[in-house]
Coordinates of C-alpha atoms in Angstrom, one line a residue:
I1487 CA -13.5 5.0 5.2
S1488 CA -10.3 5.5 3.2
L1489 CA -7.6 7.8 4.6
Y1490 CA -7.0 9.3 1.2
F1491 CA -9.4 11.6 -0.4
L1492 CA -9.0 12.8 -4.0
F1493 CA -11.1 15.2 -6.1
I1494 CA -13.2 13.1 -8.5
S1495 CA -15.9 13.9 -11.0
D1496 CA -18.7 11.5 -12.0
F1497 CA -16.4 9.5 -14.1
Y1498 CA -17.7 7.8 -17.3
S1499 CA -17.3 4.0 -17.4
S1500 CA -15.5 2.5 -20.3
G1501 CA -18.9 1.5 -21.8
Q1502 CA -20.1 5.1 -21.6
M1503 CA -16.8 6.4 -23.0
T1504 CA -17.4 4.0 -26.0
D1505 CA -20.8 5.6 -26.4
L1506 CA -19.2 9.0 -26.4
L1507 CA -16.8 7.9 -29.1
Y1508 CA -19.7 6.8 -31.4
T1509 CA -21.5 10.1 -30.6
E1510 CA -18.5 12.0 -31.8
K1511 CA -18.3 9.8 -34.9
D1512 CA -22.0 10.6 -35.7
L1513 CA -21.3 14.3 -35.2
V1514 CA -18.4 14.1 -37.6
T1515 CA -20.6 12.5 -40.2
S1516 CA -23.2 15.2 -39.7
L1517 CA -20.6 17.9 -40.0
K1518 CA -19.3 16.4 -43.3
D1519 CA -22.9 16.4 -44.6
Y1520 CA -23.2 20.1 -43.6
I1521 CA -19.8 20.9 -45.4
K1522 CA -21.0 19.0 -48.5
A1523 CA -24.3 21.0 -48.5
E1524 CA -22.4 24.2 -48.1
E1525 CA -20.0 23.3 -50.9
N1526 CA -22.9 22.4 -53.2
K1527 CA -24.5 25.8 -52.5
L1528 CA -21.3 27.7 -53.0
E1529 CA -20.7 25.8 -56.3
R1530 CA -24.1 26.9 -57.6
V1531 CA -23.4 30.5 -56.6
K1532 CA -20.0 30.3 -58.2
Q1533 CA -21.5 29.0 -61.5
W1534 CA -24.0 31.8 -61.5
A1535 CA -21.4 34.4 -60.8
D1536 CA -19.1 33.0 -63.6
K1537 CA -22.0 33.0 -66.1
L1538 CA -23.0 36.6 -65.3
D1539 CA -19.3 37.7 -65.3
L1540 CA -18.9 36.6 -68.9
L1541 CA -22.3 38.0 -69.9
S1542 CA -21.8 41.4 -68.3
A1543 CA -18.2 41.7 -69.7
A1544 CA -19.5 41.3 -73.2
A1545 CA -22.6 43.5 -72.6
V1546 CA -20.7 46.6 -71.3
Q1547 CA -18.5 46.8 -74.4
D1548 CA -21.5 47.9 -76.4
P1549 CA -24.5 48.5 -74.0
E1550 CA -26.8 50.0 -76.6
G1551 CA -26.0 47.4 -79.2
F1552 CA -26.5 44.6 -76.6
L1553 CA -29.8 46.0 -75.3
G1554 CA -30.9 46.6 -78.9
H1555 CA -31.6 42.9 -79.2
P1556 CA -35.1 42.3 -77.7
V1557 CA -34.1 38.9 -76.2
N1558 CA -31.2 40.5 -74.3
A1559 CA -33.5 43.2 -73.0
F1560 CA -36.1 40.5 -71.9
K1561 CA -33.4 38.4 -70.2
L1562 CA -32.0 41.4 -68.3
M1563 CA -35.5 42.2 -66.9
K1564 CA -36.0 38.5 -66.0
R1565 CA -32.7 38.2 -64.3
L1566 CA -33.1 41.3 -62.1
N1567 CA -36.8 40.6 -61.3
T1568 CA -36.6 36.9 -60.7
E1569 CA -33.3 35.2 -60.9
W1570 CA -31.4 37.5 -58.5
G1571 CA -34.2 36.9 -56.1
D1572 CA -33.7 33.2 -56.5
L1573 CA -30.0 33.6 -55.9
E1574 CA -30.7 35.6 -52.8
S1575 CA -32.9 32.8 -51.5
L1576 CA -30.2 30.3 -52.3
V1577 CA -27.5 32.3 -50.4
L1578 CA -29.8 32.8 -47.4
S1579 CA -30.9 29.1 -47.3
D1580 CA -29.9 27.5 -44.0
T1581 CA -27.9 24.3 -44.5
T1582 CA -26.9 24.1 -40.8
E1583 CA -30.3 22.9 -39.6
G1584 CA -29.5 19.2 -39.7
F1585 CA -26.1 19.6 -38.1
I1586 CA -27.2 22.0 -35.4
S1587 CA -30.2 19.9 -34.6
N1588 CA -28.0 16.8 -34.2
L1589 CA -25.5 18.7 -32.1
T1590 CA -28.2 20.0 -29.8
I1591 CA -29.6 16.5 -29.3
Q1592 CA -26.2 15.0 -28.6
R1593 CA -25.0 17.8 -26.4
Q1594 CA -27.0 16.6 -23.4
H1595 CA -24.7 13.5 -23.3
F1596 CA -21.5 15.6 -23.5
P1597 CA -19.1 15.7 -20.5
T1598 CA -19.2 18.7 -18.3
D1599 CA -16.3 21.0 -17.2
E1600 CA -16.2 19.0 -14.0
D1601 CA -15.7 15.8 -16.1
Q1602 CA -12.9 17.3 -18.1
T1603 CA -11.2 18.5 -14.9
G1604 CA -11.6 15.0 -13.4
A1605 CA -10.1 13.3 -16.5
A1606 CA -7.1 15.7 -16.3
K1607 CA -6.6 14.9 -12.6
A1608 CA -6.8 11.2 -13.4
L1609 CA -3.9 11.7 -15.8
L1610 CA -1.9 13.5 -13.2
R1611 CA -2.7 10.7 -10.7
L1612 CA -1.5 8.1 -13.2
Q1613 CA 1.6 10.1 -13.8
D1614 CA 2.5 10.0 -10.1
T1615 CA 1.4 6.4 -9.4
Y1616 CA 3.4 4.9 -12.4
K1617 CA 6.2 7.5 -12.3
L1618 CA 5.7 8.7 -15.9
D1619 CA 7.4 11.8 -17.3
A1620 CA 5.3 14.3 -19.2
N1621 CA 6.9 13.5 -22.5
T1622 CA 6.0 9.8 -22.2
I1623 CA 2.3 10.7 -21.6
S1624 CA 2.3 13.4 -24.3
T1625 CA 3.7 11.1 -27.0
G1626 CA 1.2 8.4 -25.9
D1627 CA 4.1 5.9 -25.5
L1628 CA 2.5 4.0 -22.6
P1629 CA 2.7 0.3 -21.8
G1630 CA 0.1 -1.9 -23.6
E1631 CA 0.7 -3.8 -26.8
G1632 CA -0.9 -2.1 -29.9
L1633 CA -2.4 0.7 -27.9
R1634 CA -1.3 4.1 -28.9
S1635 CA -3.0 7.5 -28.4
S1636 CA -2.9 10.5 -30.6
L1637 CA -0.2 13.0 -29.6
M1638 CA -1.0 15.6 -27.0
T1639 CA -0.8 19.1 -28.5
V1640 CA 0.8 22.2 -26.9
E1641 CA -2.8 23.3 -25.9
D1642 CA -3.4 19.9 -24.3
C1643 CA -0.3 20.2 -22.2
Y1644 CA -1.1 23.7 -21.3
E1645 CA -4.6 22.7 -20.2
L1646 CA -3.2 20.0 -17.8
G1647 CA -0.8 22.6 -16.4
K1648 CA -3.6 25.1 -15.9
I1649 CA -5.8 22.6 -14.1
A1650 CA -2.9 21.8 -11.8
Y1651 CA -2.2 25.5 -11.2
S1652 CA -5.9 26.1 -10.3
D1653 CA -5.5 23.3 -7.7
V1654 CA -2.4 25.0 -6.3
D1655 CA -0.4 22.0 -7.5
Y1656 CA 2.8 23.8 -8.7
Y1657 CA 4.8 20.6 -9.1
H1658 CA 2.5 19.4 -11.9
T1659 CA 2.1 22.9 -13.3
E1660 CA 5.9 23.0 -13.8
L1661 CA 6.0 19.6 -15.5
W1662 CA 3.2 20.3 -18.0
M1663 CA 4.0 24.0 -18.8
A1664 CA 7.6 22.8 -19.4
Q1665 CA 6.3 20.1 -21.7
A1666 CA 4.2 22.6 -23.6
L1667 CA 7.2 24.9 -24.0
K1668 CA 9.3 22.0 -25.2
Q1669 CA 6.8 21.1 -27.9
L1670 CA 6.4 24.7 -28.9
D1671 CA 10.1 25.2 -29.2
G1672 CA 10.3 22.0 -31.2
G1673 CA 8.3 23.6 -34.0
E1674 CA 4.7 22.6 -33.2
E1675 CA 2.2 25.1 -34.4
S1676 CA 0.0 26.5 -31.7
P1677 CA -2.1 29.6 -31.0
L1678 CA -0.3 29.8 -27.7
D1679 CA 3.0 31.7 -27.4
R1680 CA 6.0 31.3 -25.2
V1681 CA 5.0 34.3 -23.1
I1682 CA 1.9 32.7 -21.4
L1683 CA 3.8 29.5 -20.9
L1684 CA 6.8 31.2 -19.3
D1685 CA 4.5 33.2 -17.1
Y1686 CA 3.0 30.0 -15.6
L1687 CA 6.3 28.2 -15.5
S1688 CA 8.3 30.9 -13.8
Y1689 CA 5.7 31.4 -11.0
S1690 CA 5.2 27.7 -10.4
I1691 CA 9.0 27.3 -10.0
Y1692 CA 9.2 30.2 -7.7
Q1693 CA 6.4 28.7 -5.5
Q1694 CA 8.6 25.6 -5.2
G1695 CA 11.4 27.7 -3.8
D1696 CA 13.8 27.9 -6.8
I1697 CA 14.1 31.7 -7.1
E1698 CA 17.2 31.7 -9.4
R1699 CA 15.5 29.6 -12.0
A1700 CA 12.2 31.6 -11.7
L1701 CA 14.2 34.8 -12.2
E1702 CA 15.9 33.5 -15.3
L1703 CA 12.6 32.4 -16.9
T1704 CA 11.1 35.8 -16.0
K1705 CA 13.9 37.5 -17.9
Q1706 CA 13.2 35.3 -20.9
L1707 CA 9.6 36.4 -20.7
L1708 CA 10.4 40.1 -20.6
A1709 CA 12.8 39.7 -23.6
L1710 CA 9.7 38.6 -25.6
D1711 CA 7.3 41.1 -24.0
P1712 CA 9.0 44.0 -22.3
E1713 CA 5.7 45.5 -21.2
H1714 CA 4.4 42.5 -19.4
Q1715 CA 3.2 44.1 -16.2
R1716 CA 3.1 41.0 -14.0
A1717 CA 6.5 39.8 -15.1
K1718 CA 8.0 43.3 -14.5
G1719 CA 6.7 43.2 -10.9
N1720 CA 7.9 39.6 -10.4
L1721 CA 11.3 40.5 -11.7
K1722 CA 11.8 43.1 -9.1
Y1723 CA 10.4 40.9 -6.3
F1724 CA 12.6 37.9 -7.3
E1725 CA 15.7 40.0 -7.5
F1726 CA 14.9 41.4 -4.1
Q1727 CA 14.4 38.0 -2.6
L1728 CA 17.6 36.6 -4.2
E1729 CA 19.7 39.6 -3.0
K1730 CA 18.2 39.1 0.5
L1731 CA 19.2 35.4 0.6
K1732 CA 22.8 36.3 -0.7
T1733 CA 23.2 39.0 2.0
E1734 CA 22.0 36.6 4.7
A1735 CA 24.4 34.0 3.5
A1736 CA 27.4 36.5 3.3
D1737 CA 26.8 37.7 6.8
A1738 CA 26.7 34.2 8.2
P1739 CA 29.8 32.5 9.7
P1740 CA 31.6 30.0 7.3
T1741 CA 30.1 27.0 9.0
E1742 CA 26.6 28.5 8.9
K1743 CA 27.1 29.4 5.2
K1744 CA 27.4 25.7 4.3
L1745 CA 24.5 24.9 6.5
A1746 CA 22.4 27.7 5.0
K1747 CA 23.2 26.4 1.5
R1748 CA 22.3 22.9 2.5
E1749 CA 19.0 24.1 4.1
T1750 CA 18.1 26.1 0.9
T1751 CA 18.7 23.0 -1.2
E1752 CA 16.6 20.9 1.2
K1753 CA 13.9 23.5 1.2
I1754 CA 13.6 23.4 -2.6
K1755 CA 13.4 19.6 -2.5
K1756 CA 10.8 19.6 0.3
S1757 CA 8.8 22.3 -1.5
K1758 CA 8.7 20.2 -4.6
K1759 CA 7.7 17.0 -2.7
K1760 CA 4.8 18.6 -1.0
F1761 CA 3.0 19.1 -4.3
L1762 CA 3.2 15.3 -5.0
T1763 CA 0.4 12.9 -4.0
P1764 CA 0.6 12.8 -0.1
Q1765 CA 3.5 10.4 0.6
L1766 CA 2.2 8.5 3.6
P1767 CA 3.9 5.2 4.2
E1768 CA 0.9 3.2 3.0
R1769 CA 0.6 5.4 0.0
K1770 CA 4.2 4.7 -1.0
K1771 CA 3.7 1.0 -0.6
Y1772 CA 0.5 1.1 -2.6
E1773 CA 2.0 3.0 -5.5
M1774 CA 5.1 0.7 -5.6
L1775 CA 3.0 -2.4 -5.7
C1776 CA 0.9 -0.9 -8.5
R1777 CA 4.1 -0.6 -10.5
G1778 CA 5.1 -4.1 -9.6
E1779 CA 7.8 -3.0 -7.1
G1780 CA 8.2 -3.8 -3.4
I1781 CA 6.6 -7.2 -3.5
R1782 CA 7.6 -9.0 -0.3
M1783 CA 7.7 -12.7 -0.9
T1784 CA 10.9 -14.6 0.0
P1785 CA 12.0 -17.5 -2.2
R1786 CA 11.3 -19.9 0.7
R1787 CA 7.7 -18.7 1.0
Q1788 CA 7.4 -18.7 -2.7
S1789 CA 8.4 -22.3 -2.9
R1790 CA 5.4 -23.2 -0.7
L1791 CA 2.9 -21.8 -3.2
F1792 CA 1.4 -24.4 -5.4
C1793 CA -1.2 -24.9 -8.2
R1794 CA -3.6 -27.9 -8.2
Y1795 CA -6.8 -29.4 -9.5
Y1796 CA -9.4 -28.6 -6.9
D1797 CA -12.8 -30.2 -6.1
N1798 CA -13.4 -28.8 -2.6
K1799 CA -13.5 -32.1 -0.7
H1800 CA -15.1 -34.1 -3.5
N1801 CA -17.9 -31.7 -4.2
P1802 CA -20.2 -33.7 -6.7
M1803 CA -20.1 -30.8 -9.2
Y1804 CA -16.3 -31.0 -9.5
V1805 CA -15.3 -34.6 -8.8
L1806 CA -15.1 -35.5 -12.5
A1807 CA -14.1 -32.0 -13.7
P1808 CA -12.0 -30.3 -10.9
V1809 CA -11.1 -26.6 -11.4
K1810 CA -7.6 -25.2 -11.7
Q1811 CA -6.5 -23.4 -8.6
Q1812 CA -3.3 -21.6 -7.7
D1813 CA -1.9 -20.0 -4.6
E1814 CA -1.3 -16.3 -4.9
W1815 CA -0.2 -15.6 -1.3
D1816 CA 0.3 -17.4 1.9
R1817 CA -0.6 -15.0 4.8
P1818 CA -3.4 -14.1 4.3
Y1819 CA -4.2 -17.0 2.1
I1820 CA -5.3 -15.8 -1.3
V1821 CA -6.1 -18.3 -4.0
R1822 CA -6.9 -17.8 -7.7
F1823 CA -9.3 -20.0 -9.7
I1824 CA -8.4 -20.3 -13.3
D1825 CA -10.9 -20.5 -16.2
I1826 CA -13.7 -20.2 -13.7
I1827 CA -16.0 -18.0 -15.8
S1828 CA -16.4 -18.3 -19.6
D1829 CA -16.2 -15.4 -22.1
K1830 CA -19.9 -16.0 -23.0
E1831 CA -20.9 -15.7 -19.3
I1832 CA -18.8 -12.6 -18.9
E1833 CA -20.5 -10.9 -21.9
R1834 CA -23.9 -11.8 -20.5
V1835 CA -23.0 -10.3 -17.0
K1836 CA -21.7 -7.2 -18.7
Q1837 CA -24.8 -7.0 -20.8
L1838 CA -27.0 -7.2 -17.7
A1839 CA -24.9 -4.6 -15.8
K1840 CA -24.3 -1.9 -18.4
P1841 CA -27.8 -0.3 -18.3
R1842 CA -27.5 0.0 -14.5
L1843 CA -23.9 1.2 -14.0
R1844 CA -23.9 4.0 -11.4
R1845 CA -21.3 5.9 -9.6
A1846 CA -19.9 3.7 -6.7
T1847 CA -21.5 4.3 -3.3
I1848 CA -20.8 3.2 0.2
S1849 CA -22.9 3.0 3.4
N1850 CA -21.8 5.6 5.9
P1851 CA -20.9 3.6 9.0
I1852 CA -22.2 6.4 11.3
T1853 CA -25.4 7.5 9.5
G1854 CA -26.1 4.4 7.5
V1855 CA -26.9 6.6 4.5
L1856 CA -25.6 5.6 1.0
E1857 CA -23.0 8.1 -0.1
T1858 CA -20.8 8.6 -3.1
A1859 CA -17.5 6.8 -2.3
P1860 CA -14.8 9.5 -2.3
Y1861 CA -12.0 7.0 -2.7
R1862 CA -13.5 4.8 -5.4
I1863 CA -13.5 5.8 -9.0
S1864 CA -15.7 3.3 -10.9
K1865 CA -19.2 2.6 -11.9
S1866 CA -21.0 -0.4 -10.4
A1867 CA -24.3 -2.3 -10.7
W1868 CA -25.9 -5.1 -8.6
L1869 CA -27.3 -8.2 -10.1
T1870 CA -29.7 -10.7 -8.4
G1871 CA -30.4 -14.3 -9.2
Y1872 CA -34.1 -13.5 -9.9
E1873 CA -33.1 -11.5 -13.0
D1874 CA -31.2 -14.2 -14.9
P1875 CA -30.5 -17.9 -14.4
L1876 CA -26.8 -17.2 -15.1
I1877 CA -26.5 -15.2 -11.9
D1878 CA -28.0 -18.1 -9.9
R1879 CA -25.5 -20.5 -11.5
I1880 CA -22.6 -18.2 -10.7
N1881 CA -23.7 -17.9 -7.1
Q1882 CA -24.0 -21.7 -6.9
R1883 CA -20.5 -22.0 -8.4
I1884 CA -19.0 -19.8 -5.7
E1885 CA -20.9 -21.7 -3.0
D1886 CA -19.6 -25.1 -4.3
L1887 CA -16.0 -23.9 -4.5
T1888 CA -15.9 -22.1 -1.2
G1889 CA -18.2 -24.2 0.8
L1890 CA -19.9 -21.1 2.1
E1891 CA -23.6 -20.2 2.3
M1892 CA -24.7 -17.7 -0.5
D1893 CA -28.2 -17.0 0.8
T1894 CA -26.8 -14.4 3.2
A1895 CA -24.2 -13.0 0.8
E1896 CA -24.6 -9.6 -0.9
E1897 CA -25.8 -9.6 -4.5
L1898 CA -23.2 -9.9 -7.3
Q1899 CA -21.6 -6.5 -7.8
V1900 CA -20.3 -5.6 -11.2
A1901 CA -17.8 -2.8 -11.5
N1902 CA -16.2 -1.0 -14.5
Y1903 CA -13.1 1.1 -14.0
G1904 CA -12.7 3.6 -16.7
V1905 CA -10.1 6.4 -17.2
G1906 CA -7.8 6.3 -14.1
G1907 CA -10.4 4.1 -12.4
Q1908 CA -9.2 2.9 -8.9
Y1909 CA -10.3 1.9 -5.5
E1910 CA -8.1 3.3 -2.7
P1911 CA -6.8 1.1 0.2
H1912 CA -9.8 -0.2 2.2
F1913 CA -11.1 -3.1 4.3
D1914 CA -14.0 -5.1 3.0
F1915 CA -15.1 -6.0 6.6
G1916 CA -16.6 -3.7 9.3
R1917 CA -14.1 -2.8 12.0
K1918 CA -14.9 -2.5 15.7
D1919 CA -15.3 1.3 15.4
E1920 CA -18.1 0.6 12.8
P1921 CA -20.5 -1.7 14.7
D1922 CA -23.4 -0.8 12.5
A1923 CA -21.6 -1.2 9.2
F1924 CA -23.9 -3.9 7.9
K1925 CA -26.7 -3.7 10.5
E1926 CA -29.4 -3.1 7.9
L1927 CA -28.5 -6.5 6.2
G1928 CA -28.8 -8.5 9.4
T1929 CA -26.3 -11.0 8.2
G1930 CA -23.2 -10.1 10.2
N1931 CA -19.8 -9.0 9.0
R1932 CA -18.2 -9.8 5.7
I1933 CA -16.4 -13.1 6.3
A1934 CA -14.9 -13.4 2.8
T1935 CA -14.5 -11.8 -0.6
W1936 CA -14.7 -13.5 -4.1
L1937 CA -13.5 -11.4 -7.0
F1938 CA -14.0 -12.3 -10.7
Y1939 CA -11.7 -10.6 -13.2
M1940 CA -13.8 -10.2 -16.4
S1941 CA -11.2 -8.5 -18.6
D1942 CA -7.5 -8.3 -19.1
V1943 CA -6.0 -4.9 -18.5
A1944 CA -3.3 -3.6 -20.9
A1945 CA -1.4 -1.8 -18.1
G1946 CA -2.2 -1.1 -14.4
G1947 CA -5.3 -2.2 -12.6
A1948 CA -3.7 -4.7 -10.1
T1949 CA -5.3 -5.6 -6.8
V1950 CA -2.7 -4.9 -4.2
F1951 CA -2.4 -5.5 -0.4
P1952 CA -0.1 -2.8 1.0
D1953 CA 0.4 -4.2 4.4
I1954 CA 1.8 -7.6 3.2
G1955 CA 3.4 -6.4 -0.1
A1956 CA 1.2 -8.5 -2.4
S1957 CA 0.1 -7.7 -6.0
V1958 CA -2.6 -9.7 -7.8
W1959 CA -2.9 -8.9 -11.5
P1960 CA -6.1 -9.1 -13.6
Q1961 CA -6.5 -12.2 -15.7
K1962 CA -9.7 -12.6 -17.7
G1963 CA -11.8 -15.6 -16.7
T1964 CA -10.2 -16.0 -13.3
A1965 CA -11.3 -15.3 -9.7
V1966 CA -9.5 -14.7 -6.5
F1967 CA -10.8 -15.5 -3.0
W1968 CA -9.7 -14.7 0.5
Y1969 CA -11.1 -14.6 4.1
N1970 CA -11.6 -11.2 5.7
L1971 CA -12.2 -12.6 9.1
F1972 CA -10.3 -15.1 11.2
P1973 CA -12.4 -18.2 12.4
S1974 CA -12.7 -16.4 15.7
G1975 CA -14.7 -13.6 13.9
E1976 CA -11.9 -11.0 14.4
G1977 CA -11.0 -9.0 11.4
D1978 CA -7.8 -9.8 9.5
Y1979 CA -6.2 -6.4 9.1
S1980 CA -3.7 -7.7 6.6
T1981 CA -6.5 -8.0 4.0
R1982 CA -6.5 -4.2 3.5
H1983 CA -6.3 -3.9 -0.2
A1984 CA -6.8 -1.5 -3.1
A1985 CA -7.5 -1.5 -6.9
C1986 CA -4.7 0.3 -8.7
P1987 CA -5.5 2.9 -11.3
V1988 CA -6.1 1.6 -14.8
L1989 CA -3.2 3.0 -16.8
V1990 CA -4.2 1.6 -20.3
G1991 CA -7.3 -0.2 -21.2
N1992 CA -10.3 -0.8 -19.0
K1993 CA -11.2 -3.2 -16.2
W1994 CA -14.3 -5.2 -15.6
V1995 CA -14.7 -7.1 -12.3
S1996 CA -17.5 -8.6 -10.3
N1997 CA -17.4 -9.5 -6.7
K1998 CA -19.4 -11.4 -4.1
W1999 CA -19.2 -10.3 -0.4
I2000 CA -20.0 -13.3 1.7
H2001 CA -21.4 -12.7 5.3
E2002 CA -21.1 -14.5 8.6
R2003 CA -24.7 -15.7 9.0
G2004 CA -25.2 -19.2 7.7
Q2005 CA -21.6 -20.1 8.0
E2006 CA -21.8 -21.5 11.6
W2007 CA -21.4 -25.1 10.5
R2008 CA -19.5 -24.4 7.3
R2009 CA -16.7 -22.5 9.0
P2010 CA -16.9 -23.1 12.7
C2011 CA -15.6 -20.5 15.1
A2012 CA -12.2 -20.8 16.8
L2013 CA -11.3 -19.7 20.4
N2014 CA -8.1 -17.9 19.6
E2015 CA -8.4 -14.4 18.2
T2016 CA -6.2 -14.9 15.2
E2017 CA -7.2 -18.5 14.4

């Protein structure tokens, strides 16, 4: 089980997000139809009012003369008895029925408050992982050719800050309330005012230990709203705290003054750091590798990595048409197969998987019960060879190229990583403290992993190995393969890996977990533990 647990909602896959996009488009069309119907109704009412306005203006100039004409008298009776009733029916007619009915039907597919909060936290997670400033995210200027988002409004920035605040995350509260304030001061129109933004901003900064700045912002708030009760209370408290610090510093000996100042500065820095994603050593390496930093491969080792045409010891399927293979890493040995699955095959696999995509689950190593994976944000589906001949052909392809038995392997798992989709650092194999990890399968431990990349990713989404400093980037139509166990059957702990958050775009992968049973003659055991 992963060491890192994050709040997650039942994230939508990219396919489901696409469905939501079309749902919104349908609702906009329905809304336009409603507006058009309302405009037609109002136009008819306006024409009626204009006609009667002209008629009554002429009639009241000489009422007796006007009503002296029998036709005018008849038409007045008819209008008041019939036509005004018709107008009343027109005004009361409900043109909202179609729109409201459509909205009610579609609402069952709408995201929940939990989904919205989850999407916001995914943005904050991406901000930390890829070291993005709030302005870069707000303007939508993220990596990815031709992919731009609409600008975030003041309200959008405020919403992100508020969600961070409710999670006692004052670091991100400060970033996003400051961004909202920047956009508001830049002239953007918004129902929000500076007072509410300064209120959140000053308190979040105080919570991070910067009392002087919190005091200055509170004064700015009170200049705009002198009767703001919370700000008035905060002003007194901040002034008291600041005076207390100054008094303590003044009473301290000269050497202690310098030390106290340094400690105050360090306290502010540490206070800010604690609201960042937990900075455990592995976490730092993981995030650096996701950004393409910290890759540990010396030029000498790099020179020993090759690409080749590969037929797996003259396998009959590949003697005349060997596949392209390239080394990605030396220890552990990770290889990539190029052009190993076609676009047509990818689309068929996705077509089979989409109706079944479900929130990723794991088997609890203690209870054996399937549970939602708290460290994996994706949707996945399992495909068997009985369902489509293509899956059988893919399984056979993996067997031919790895030389490993597929009858004892797990079914092909298809995963779709949507907004901020990721898989935190984990092992694919069961460790010694998880003796029953795959007991129900009866096929032994996971000896190897085969991973298809079924899409390119505009930005992010790398597969990284924190312990060895390796990053493998998605490339559509390729697959990577590595052994999780040494020939002795002992686990290779250097294979601990993670799927980085998708920054821009979406990521489709499918994987095959290959098990020990059936490999006795295909990959014989070794006596040494790490051989």
